[in-house]
Tab-separated table of C-alpha atoms in Angstrom:
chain	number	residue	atom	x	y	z
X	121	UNK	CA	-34.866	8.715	3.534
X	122	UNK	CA	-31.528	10.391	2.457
X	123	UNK	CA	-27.975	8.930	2.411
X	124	UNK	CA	-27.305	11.175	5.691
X	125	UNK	CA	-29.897	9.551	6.589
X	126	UNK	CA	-28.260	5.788	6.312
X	127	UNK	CA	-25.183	4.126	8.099
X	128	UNK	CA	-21.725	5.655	7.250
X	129	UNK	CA	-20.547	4.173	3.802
X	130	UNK	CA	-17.808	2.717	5.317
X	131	UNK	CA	-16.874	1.337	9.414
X	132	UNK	CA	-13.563	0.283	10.256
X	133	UNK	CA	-12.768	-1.925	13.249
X	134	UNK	CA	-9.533	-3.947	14.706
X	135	UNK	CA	-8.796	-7.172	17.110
X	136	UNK	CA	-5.652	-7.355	19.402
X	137	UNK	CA	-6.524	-11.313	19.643
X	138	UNK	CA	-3.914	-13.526	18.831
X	139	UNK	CA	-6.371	-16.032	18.737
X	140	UNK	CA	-7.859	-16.526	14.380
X	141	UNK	CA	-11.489	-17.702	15.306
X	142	UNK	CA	-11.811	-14.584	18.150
X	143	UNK	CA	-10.413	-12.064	15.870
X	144	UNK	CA	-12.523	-12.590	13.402
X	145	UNK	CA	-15.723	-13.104	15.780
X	146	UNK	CA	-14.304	-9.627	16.912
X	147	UNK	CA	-14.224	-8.027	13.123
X	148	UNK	CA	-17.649	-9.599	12.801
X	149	UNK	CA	-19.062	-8.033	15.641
X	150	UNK	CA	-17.621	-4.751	14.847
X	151	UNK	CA	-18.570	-4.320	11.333
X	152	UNK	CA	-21.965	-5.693	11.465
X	153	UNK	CA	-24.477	-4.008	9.176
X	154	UNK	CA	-27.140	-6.019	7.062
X	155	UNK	CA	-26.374	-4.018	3.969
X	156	UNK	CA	-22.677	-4.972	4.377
X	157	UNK	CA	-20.820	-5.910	1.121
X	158	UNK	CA	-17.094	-6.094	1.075
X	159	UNK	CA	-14.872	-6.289	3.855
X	160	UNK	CA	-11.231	-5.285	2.918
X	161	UNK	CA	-8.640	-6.246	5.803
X	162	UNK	CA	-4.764	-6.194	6.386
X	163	UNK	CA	-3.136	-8.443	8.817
X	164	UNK	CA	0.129	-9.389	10.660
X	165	UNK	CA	1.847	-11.892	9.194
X	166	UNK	CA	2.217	-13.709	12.535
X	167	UNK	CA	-1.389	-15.458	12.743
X	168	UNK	CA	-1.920	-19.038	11.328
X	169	UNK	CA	-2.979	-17.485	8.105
X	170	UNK	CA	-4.703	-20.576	7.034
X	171	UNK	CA	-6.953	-20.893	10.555
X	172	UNK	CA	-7.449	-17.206	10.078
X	173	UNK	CA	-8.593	-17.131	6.578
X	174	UNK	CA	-11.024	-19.785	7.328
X	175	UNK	CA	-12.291	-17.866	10.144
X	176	UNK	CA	-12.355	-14.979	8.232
X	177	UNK	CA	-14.665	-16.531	5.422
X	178	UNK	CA	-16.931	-18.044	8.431
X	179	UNK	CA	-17.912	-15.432	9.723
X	180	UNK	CA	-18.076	-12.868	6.628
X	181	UNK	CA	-19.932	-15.744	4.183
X	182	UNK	CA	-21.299	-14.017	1.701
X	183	UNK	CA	-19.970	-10.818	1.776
X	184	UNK	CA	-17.171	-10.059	-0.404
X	185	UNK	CA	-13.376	-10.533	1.384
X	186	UNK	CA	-9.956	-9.096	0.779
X	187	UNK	CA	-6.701	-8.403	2.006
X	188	UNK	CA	-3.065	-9.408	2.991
X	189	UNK	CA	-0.358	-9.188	5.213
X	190	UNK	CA	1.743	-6.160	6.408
X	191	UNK	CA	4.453	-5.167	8.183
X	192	UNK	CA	2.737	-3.293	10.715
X	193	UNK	CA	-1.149	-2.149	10.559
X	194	UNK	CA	-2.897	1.052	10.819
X	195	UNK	CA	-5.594	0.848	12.634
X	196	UNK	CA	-8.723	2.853	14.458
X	197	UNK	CA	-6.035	3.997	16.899
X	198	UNK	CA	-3.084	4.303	14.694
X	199	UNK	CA	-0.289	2.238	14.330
X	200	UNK	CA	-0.603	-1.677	15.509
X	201	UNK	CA	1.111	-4.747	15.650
X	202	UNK	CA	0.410	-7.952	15.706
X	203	UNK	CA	-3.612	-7.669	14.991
X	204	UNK	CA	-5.983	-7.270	11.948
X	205	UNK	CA	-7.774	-4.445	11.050
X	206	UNK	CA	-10.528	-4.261	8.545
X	207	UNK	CA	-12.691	-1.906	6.941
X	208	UNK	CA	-16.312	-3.217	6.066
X	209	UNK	CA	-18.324	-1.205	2.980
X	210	UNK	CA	-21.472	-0.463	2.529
X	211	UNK	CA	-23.312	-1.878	-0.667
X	212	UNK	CA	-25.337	1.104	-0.822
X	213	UNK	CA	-22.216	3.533	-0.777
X	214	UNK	CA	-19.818	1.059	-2.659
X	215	UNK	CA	-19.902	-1.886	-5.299
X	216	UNK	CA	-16.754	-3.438	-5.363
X	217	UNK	CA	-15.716	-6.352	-7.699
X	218	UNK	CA	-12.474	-8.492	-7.084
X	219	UNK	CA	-10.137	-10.813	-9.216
X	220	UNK	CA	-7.462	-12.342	-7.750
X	221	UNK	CA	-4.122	-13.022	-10.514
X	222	UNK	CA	-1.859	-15.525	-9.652
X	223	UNK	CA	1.718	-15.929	-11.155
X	224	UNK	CA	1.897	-12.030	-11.498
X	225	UNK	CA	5.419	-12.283	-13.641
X	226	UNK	CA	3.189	-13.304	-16.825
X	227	UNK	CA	0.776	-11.036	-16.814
X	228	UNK	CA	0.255	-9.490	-20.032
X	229	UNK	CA	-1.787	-6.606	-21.233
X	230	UNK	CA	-4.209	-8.990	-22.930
X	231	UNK	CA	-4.998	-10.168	-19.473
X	232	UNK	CA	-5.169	-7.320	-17.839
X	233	UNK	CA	-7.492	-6.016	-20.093
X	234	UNK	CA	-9.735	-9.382	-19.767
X	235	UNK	CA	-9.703	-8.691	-15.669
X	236	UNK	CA	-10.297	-4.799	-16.105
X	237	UNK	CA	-13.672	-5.876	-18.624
X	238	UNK	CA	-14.971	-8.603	-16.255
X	239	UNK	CA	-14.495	-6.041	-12.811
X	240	UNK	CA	-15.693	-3.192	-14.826
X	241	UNK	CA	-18.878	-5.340	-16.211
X	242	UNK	CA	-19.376	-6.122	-12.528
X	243	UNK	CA	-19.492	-3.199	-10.802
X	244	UNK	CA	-21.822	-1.644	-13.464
X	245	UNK	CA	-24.602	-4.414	-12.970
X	246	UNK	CA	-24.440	-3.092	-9.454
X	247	UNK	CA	-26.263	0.242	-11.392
X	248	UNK	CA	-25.035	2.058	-8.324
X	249	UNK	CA	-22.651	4.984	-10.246
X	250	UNK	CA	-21.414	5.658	-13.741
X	251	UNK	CA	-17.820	4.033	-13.845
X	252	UNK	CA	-16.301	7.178	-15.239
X	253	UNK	CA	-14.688	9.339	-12.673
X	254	UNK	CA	-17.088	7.353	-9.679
X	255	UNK	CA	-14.412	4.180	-9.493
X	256	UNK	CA	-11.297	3.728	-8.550
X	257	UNK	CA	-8.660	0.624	-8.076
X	258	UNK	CA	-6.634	-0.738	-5.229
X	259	UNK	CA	-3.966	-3.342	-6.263
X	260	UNK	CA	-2.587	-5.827	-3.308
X	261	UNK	CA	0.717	-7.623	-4.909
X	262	UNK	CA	2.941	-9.974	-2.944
X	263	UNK	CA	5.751	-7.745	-1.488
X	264	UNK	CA	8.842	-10.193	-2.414
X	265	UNK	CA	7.504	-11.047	-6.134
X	266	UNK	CA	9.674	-8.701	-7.752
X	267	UNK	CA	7.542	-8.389	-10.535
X	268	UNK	CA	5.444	-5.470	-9.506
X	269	UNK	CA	6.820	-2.814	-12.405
X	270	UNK	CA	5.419	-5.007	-15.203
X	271	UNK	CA	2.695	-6.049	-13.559
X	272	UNK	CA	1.627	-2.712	-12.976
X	273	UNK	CA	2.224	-1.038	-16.362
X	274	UNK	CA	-0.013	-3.721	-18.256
X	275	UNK	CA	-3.315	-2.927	-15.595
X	276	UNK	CA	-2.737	0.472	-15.986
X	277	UNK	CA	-2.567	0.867	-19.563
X	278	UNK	CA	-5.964	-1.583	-19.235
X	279	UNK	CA	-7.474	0.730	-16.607
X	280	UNK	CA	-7.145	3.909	-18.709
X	281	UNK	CA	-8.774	6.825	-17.049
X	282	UNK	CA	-9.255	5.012	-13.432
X	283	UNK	CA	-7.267	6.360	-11.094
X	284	UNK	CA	-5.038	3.202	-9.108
X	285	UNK	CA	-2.708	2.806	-5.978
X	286	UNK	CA	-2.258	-0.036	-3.718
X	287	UNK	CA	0.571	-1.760	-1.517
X	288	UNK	CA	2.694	-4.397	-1.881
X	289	UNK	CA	2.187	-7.094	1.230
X	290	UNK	CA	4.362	-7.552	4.132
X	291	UNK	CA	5.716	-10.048	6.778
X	292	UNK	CA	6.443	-8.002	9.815
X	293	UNK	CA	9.993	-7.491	8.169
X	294	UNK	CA	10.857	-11.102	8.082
X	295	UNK	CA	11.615	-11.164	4.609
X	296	UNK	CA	10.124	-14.744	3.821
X	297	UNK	CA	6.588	-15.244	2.936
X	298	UNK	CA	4.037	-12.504	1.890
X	299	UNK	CA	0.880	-13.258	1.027
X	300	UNK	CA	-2.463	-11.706	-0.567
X	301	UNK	CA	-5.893	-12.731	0.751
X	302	UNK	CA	-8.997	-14.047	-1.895
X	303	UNK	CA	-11.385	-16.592	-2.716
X	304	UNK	CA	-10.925	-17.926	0.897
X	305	UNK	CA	-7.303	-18.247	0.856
X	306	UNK	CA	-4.102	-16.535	1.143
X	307	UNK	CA	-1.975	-16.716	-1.493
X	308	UNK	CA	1.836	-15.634	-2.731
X	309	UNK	CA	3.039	-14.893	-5.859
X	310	UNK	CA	-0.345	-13.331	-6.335
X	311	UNK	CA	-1.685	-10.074	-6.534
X	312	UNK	CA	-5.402	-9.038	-6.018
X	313	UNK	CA	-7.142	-6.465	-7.769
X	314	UNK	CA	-10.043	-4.704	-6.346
X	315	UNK	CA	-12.373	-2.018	-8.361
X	316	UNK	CA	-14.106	0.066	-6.441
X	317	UNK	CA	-17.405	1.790	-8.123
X	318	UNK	CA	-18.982	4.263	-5.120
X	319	UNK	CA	-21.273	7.432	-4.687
X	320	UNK	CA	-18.753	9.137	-2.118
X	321	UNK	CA	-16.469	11.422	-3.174
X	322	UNK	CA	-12.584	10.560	-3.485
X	323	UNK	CA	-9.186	11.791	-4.213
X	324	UNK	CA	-6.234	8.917	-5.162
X	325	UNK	CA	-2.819	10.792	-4.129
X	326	UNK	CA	0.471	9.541	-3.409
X	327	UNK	CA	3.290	12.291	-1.429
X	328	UNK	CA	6.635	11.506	0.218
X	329	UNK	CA	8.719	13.901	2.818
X	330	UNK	CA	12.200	12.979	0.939
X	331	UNK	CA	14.109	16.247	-0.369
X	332	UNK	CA	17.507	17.668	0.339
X	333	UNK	CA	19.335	15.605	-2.614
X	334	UNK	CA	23.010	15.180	-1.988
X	335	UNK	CA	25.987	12.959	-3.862
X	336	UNK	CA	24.962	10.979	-6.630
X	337	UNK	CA	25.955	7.498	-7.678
X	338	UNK	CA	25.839	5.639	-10.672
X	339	UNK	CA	24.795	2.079	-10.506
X	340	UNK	CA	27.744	0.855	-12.964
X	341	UNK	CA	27.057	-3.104	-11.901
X	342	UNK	CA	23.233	-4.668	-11.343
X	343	UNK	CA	21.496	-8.054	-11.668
X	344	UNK	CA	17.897	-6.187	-12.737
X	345	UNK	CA	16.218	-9.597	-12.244
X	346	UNK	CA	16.794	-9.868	-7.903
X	347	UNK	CA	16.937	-6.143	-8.103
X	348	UNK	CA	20.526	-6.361	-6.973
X	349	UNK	CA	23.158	-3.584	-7.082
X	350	UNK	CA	26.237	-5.369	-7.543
X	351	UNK	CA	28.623	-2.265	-8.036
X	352	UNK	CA	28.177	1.737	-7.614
X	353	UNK	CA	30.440	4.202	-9.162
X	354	UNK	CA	32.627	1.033	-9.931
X	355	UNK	CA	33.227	-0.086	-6.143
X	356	UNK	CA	31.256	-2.429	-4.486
X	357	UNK	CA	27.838	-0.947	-4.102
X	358	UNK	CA	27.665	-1.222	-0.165
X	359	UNK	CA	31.210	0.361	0.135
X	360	UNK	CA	30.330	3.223	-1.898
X	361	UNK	CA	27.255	3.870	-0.129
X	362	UNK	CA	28.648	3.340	3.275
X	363	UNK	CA	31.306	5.822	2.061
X	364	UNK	CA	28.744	8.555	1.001
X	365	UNK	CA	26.888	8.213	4.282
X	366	UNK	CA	30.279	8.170	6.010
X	367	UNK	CA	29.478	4.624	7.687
X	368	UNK	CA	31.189	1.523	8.016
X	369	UNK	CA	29.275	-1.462	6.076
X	370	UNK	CA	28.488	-2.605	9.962
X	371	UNK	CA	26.396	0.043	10.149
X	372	UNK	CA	24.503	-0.792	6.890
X	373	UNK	CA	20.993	-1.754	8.653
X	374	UNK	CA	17.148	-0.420	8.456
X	375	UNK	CA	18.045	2.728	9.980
X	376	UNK	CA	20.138	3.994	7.801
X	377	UNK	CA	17.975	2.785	4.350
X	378	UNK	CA	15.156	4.722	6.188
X	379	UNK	CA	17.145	7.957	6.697
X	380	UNK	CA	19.451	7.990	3.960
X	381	UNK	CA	17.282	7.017	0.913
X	382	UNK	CA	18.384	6.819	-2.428
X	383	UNK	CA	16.098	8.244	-5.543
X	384	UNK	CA	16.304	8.303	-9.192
X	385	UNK	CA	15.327	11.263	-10.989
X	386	UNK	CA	12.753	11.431	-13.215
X	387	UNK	CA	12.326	15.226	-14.775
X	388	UNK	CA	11.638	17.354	-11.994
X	389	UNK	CA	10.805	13.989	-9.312
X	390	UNK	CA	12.983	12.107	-7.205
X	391	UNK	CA	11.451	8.518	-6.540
X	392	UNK	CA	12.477	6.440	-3.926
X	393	UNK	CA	14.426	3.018	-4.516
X	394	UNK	CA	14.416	1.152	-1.176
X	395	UNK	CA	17.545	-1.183	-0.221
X	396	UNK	CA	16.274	-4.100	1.336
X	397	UNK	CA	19.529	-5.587	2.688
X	398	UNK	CA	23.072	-6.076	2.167
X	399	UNK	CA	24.138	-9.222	0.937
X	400	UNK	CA	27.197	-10.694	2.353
X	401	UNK	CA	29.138	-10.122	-1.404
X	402	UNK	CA	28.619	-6.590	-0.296
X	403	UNK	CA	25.957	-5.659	-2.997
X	404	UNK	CA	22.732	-4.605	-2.021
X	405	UNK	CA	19.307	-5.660	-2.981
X	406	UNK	CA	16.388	-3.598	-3.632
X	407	UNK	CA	12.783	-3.481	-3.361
X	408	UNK	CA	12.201	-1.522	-6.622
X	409	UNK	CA	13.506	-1.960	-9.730
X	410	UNK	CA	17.033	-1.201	-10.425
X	411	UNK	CA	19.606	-1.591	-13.343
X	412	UNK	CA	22.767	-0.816	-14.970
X	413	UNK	CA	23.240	2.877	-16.015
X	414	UNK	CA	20.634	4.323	-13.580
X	415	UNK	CA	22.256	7.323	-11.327
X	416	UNK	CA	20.614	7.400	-7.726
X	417	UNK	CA	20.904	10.345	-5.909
X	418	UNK	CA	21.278	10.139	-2.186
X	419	UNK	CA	18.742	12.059	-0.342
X	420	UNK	CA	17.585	12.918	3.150
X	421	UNK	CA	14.175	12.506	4.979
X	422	UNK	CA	12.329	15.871	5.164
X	423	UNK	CA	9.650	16.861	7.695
X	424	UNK	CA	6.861	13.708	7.411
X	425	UNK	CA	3.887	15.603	9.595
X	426	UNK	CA	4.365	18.762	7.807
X	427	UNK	CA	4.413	17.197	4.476
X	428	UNK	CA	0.847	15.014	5.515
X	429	UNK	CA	-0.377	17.877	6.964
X	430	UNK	CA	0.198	19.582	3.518
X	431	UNK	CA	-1.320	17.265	1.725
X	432	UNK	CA	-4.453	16.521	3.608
X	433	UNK	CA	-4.962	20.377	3.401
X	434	UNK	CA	-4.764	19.638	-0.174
X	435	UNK	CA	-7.117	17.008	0.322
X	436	UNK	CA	-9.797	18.444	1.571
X	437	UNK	CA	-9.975	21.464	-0.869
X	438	UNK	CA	-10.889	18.618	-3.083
X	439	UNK	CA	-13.116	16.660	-1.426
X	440	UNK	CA	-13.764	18.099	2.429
X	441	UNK	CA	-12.673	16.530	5.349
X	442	UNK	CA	-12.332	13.173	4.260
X	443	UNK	CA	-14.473	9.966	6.458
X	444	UNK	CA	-11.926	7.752	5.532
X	445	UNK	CA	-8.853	6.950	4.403
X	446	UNK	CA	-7.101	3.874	3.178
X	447	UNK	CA	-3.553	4.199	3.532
X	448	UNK	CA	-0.507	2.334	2.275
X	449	UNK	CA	2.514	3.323	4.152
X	450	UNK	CA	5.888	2.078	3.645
X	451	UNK	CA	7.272	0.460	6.888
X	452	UNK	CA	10.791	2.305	6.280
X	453	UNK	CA	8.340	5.569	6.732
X	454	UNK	CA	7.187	3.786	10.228
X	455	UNK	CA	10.462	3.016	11.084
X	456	UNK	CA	11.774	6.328	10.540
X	457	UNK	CA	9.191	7.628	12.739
X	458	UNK	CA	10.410	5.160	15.487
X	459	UNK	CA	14.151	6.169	15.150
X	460	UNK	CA	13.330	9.718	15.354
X	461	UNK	CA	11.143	9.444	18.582
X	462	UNK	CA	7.921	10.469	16.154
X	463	UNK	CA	6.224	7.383	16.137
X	464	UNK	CA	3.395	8.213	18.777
X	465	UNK	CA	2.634	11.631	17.548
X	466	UNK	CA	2.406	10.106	14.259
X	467	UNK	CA	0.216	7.426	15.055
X	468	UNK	CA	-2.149	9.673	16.745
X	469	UNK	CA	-1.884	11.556	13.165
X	470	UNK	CA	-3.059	8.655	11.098
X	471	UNK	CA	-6.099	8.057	14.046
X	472	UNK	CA	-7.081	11.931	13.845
X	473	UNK	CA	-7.295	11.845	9.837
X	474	UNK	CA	-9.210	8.224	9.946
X	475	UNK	CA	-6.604	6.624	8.390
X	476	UNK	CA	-6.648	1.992	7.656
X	477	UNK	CA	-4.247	0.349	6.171
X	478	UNK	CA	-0.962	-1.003	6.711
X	479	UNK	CA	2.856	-0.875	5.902
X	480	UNK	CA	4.126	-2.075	2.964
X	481	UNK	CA	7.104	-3.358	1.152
X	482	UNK	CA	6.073	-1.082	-1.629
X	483	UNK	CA	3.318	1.002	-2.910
X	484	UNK	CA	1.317	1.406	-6.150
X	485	UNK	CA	0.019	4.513	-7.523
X	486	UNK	CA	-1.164	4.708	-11.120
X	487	UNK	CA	0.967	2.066	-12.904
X	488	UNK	CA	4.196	3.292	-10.885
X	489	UNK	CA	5.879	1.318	-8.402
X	490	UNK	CA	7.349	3.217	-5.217
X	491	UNK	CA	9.184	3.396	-2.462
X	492	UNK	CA	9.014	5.334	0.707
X	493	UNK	CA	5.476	7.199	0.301
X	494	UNK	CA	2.573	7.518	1.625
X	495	UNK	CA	-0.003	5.916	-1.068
X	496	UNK	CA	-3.834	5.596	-0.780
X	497	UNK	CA	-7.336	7.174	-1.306
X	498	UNK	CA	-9.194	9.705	1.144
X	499	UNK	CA	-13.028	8.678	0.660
X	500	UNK	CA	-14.976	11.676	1.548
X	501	UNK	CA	-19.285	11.931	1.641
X	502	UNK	CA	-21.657	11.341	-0.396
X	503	UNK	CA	-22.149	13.108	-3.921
X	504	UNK	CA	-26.191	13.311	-4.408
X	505	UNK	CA	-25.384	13.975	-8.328
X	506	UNK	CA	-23.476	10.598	-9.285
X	507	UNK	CA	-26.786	8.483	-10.324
């Protein structure tokens, strides 16, 4: 018998019930396989987390279980809200190893190079691939840790060669409590990492529709620690960017962070820095990193579908038409889509391409932290030449 031969490496599913103990029944039923042996899901923050983890470890016991909470899902049919989707792996396609890190803001390179050995040692007792250029790592942080940029640059410098992304958890845009899911619990101030060793072919990419730079400003007053900008180009940072969008502070809300970005430049790259909010001392708090001396550029949303489409095309030159992918969307992205009238046609673009995964309050991709892209890994078939 030949891997065609077998089950698909990986089968997604997704439960509408409001209800913890039918949803997961539902997940259960959907992603039953006897060689099952990780189930990776992403859930709205609205459940009773604690019923639903239980319910969750009930009915998967003994299979390997990870996720967290979003703000918004993809699912089988493209966007949700309000459910849980999952994705359940084959052990014969996929070993995957877990560690869950708590306190993320004192993480040091000596331990991410302890969890990096130990998942590493893991997946190669599975004997199921070499680990070199056959694994790859997602990274689930809690979205309102701000500690993701240190975090990030110790387990990559620990992960070397393997290629890494991930998404920072959500709370349907709530703002109060995100959490990561392992060892039977959900957790915050937390981050899990997940190492994925597999025979299927893969390509980790990040891309971002965000071009047409305009005005710049210079972040002349910041509190780096709550990611706050207290002052731009001397004036009060939400005046100054109300004035370059030509907007009163009123209008300062999630529509206009989603269509009028802001980006620092890094040689030839802009990179998103998400504003969260505007705080009544009219500075403005980020969801990336942000201090004094650092110019952002104001920018303006491109074409999203055209971009995806451009990069899927790039995609599958590399791999072929990939059988699944596990995305990590920002939810400013989703929004955007919303505002625009694009949101259906772009949800039925994530279900055409077999896209999972959820909206984020940020997104990883190999030691960076980001803003505003579209993050993840397109898992394509099976390589016969990887034993």
């Amino acid at each position: 018998m030949t891997l065609e031969d077998l089950q698909p490496a990986a089968t997604t599913a997704v439960s509408y019930s409001t209800d913890p103990a039918t949803a997961s029944r539902e997940l259960r039923d959907s992603l039953h396989n006897p060689h099952l042996g990780f189930v990776l899901f992403f859930c709205s923050a609205e459940y009773d987390l604690e019923a639903l983890g239980a319910a969750l470890q009930t009915e998967f016991a003994g299979v390997g279980l990870a996720g967290c909470t979003t703000a918004g899902e993809i699912t089988p049919q493209g966007y949700g809200q309000g459910c849980v989707t999952a994705i359940g792996f084959d052990a014969r396609g996929f070993a995957i190893e877990g560690q869950l890190v708590k306190q993320i803001g004192r993480f040091s390179l000596t331990d991410a190079q302890a969890v990096v050995e130990g998942l590493t040692a893991g997946c190669r007792a599975r004997n199921l691939a070499p680990i070199k250029r056959n694994t790859f790592a997602l990274t689930l942080l809690d979205g309102l840790s701000s500690q993701e940029e240190l975090f990030l640059v110790a387990l990559n410098s620990a992960l070397g060669s393997i290629p890494n992304f991930g998404g920072s958890a959500g709370d349907d845009i709530h703002l109060a409590n995100t959490h990561v899911f392992f060892e039977g619990r959900f957790h915050t101030d937390a981050a899990v990492v997940l190492l994925f060793n597999t025979r299927c072919d893969f390509e980790v990419f990040s891309s971002h529709h965000i071009e047409h730079p305009g005005e710049k400003m210079v972040v002349t007053g910041a509190d780096p620690d709550s990611r706050t900008v207290t002052e731009l180009n001397a004036e009060p940072a939400a005046l100054e960017y109300a004035r370059v969008l030509g907007v009163e502070v009123a209008e300062l809300d999630y529509r206009a962070f989603a269509l009028n970005p802001v980006a620092v430049r890094i040689g030839d790259d802009y990179y998103v820095r998400s504003i969260q909010r505007v705080n009544p001392d009219l500075s403005m708090t980020f969801y990336c990193a942000v201090e004094k001396g650092i110019v952002l550029t104001a920018m303006r949303p491109g074409a999203m579908l055209e971009n995806l489409d451009a990069e899927f095309a790039r995609i599958e030159q590399a791999i072929g038409t990939p059988r699944l992918v596990i995305g990590c969307d920002c939810f400013l992205r989703r929004l955007e889509a919303e505002y625009t009238g694009l949101d259906g046609v772009t949800s039925d673009y994530l279900q055409a391409h077999r896209v999972i995964g959820f909206n984020t309050y940020g997104e990883q991709f190999n030691g960076m932290h980001l803003n505003q892209t579209f993050t993840g890994v397109a898992i394509g078939g099976y390589r016969h030449d990887r034993r």
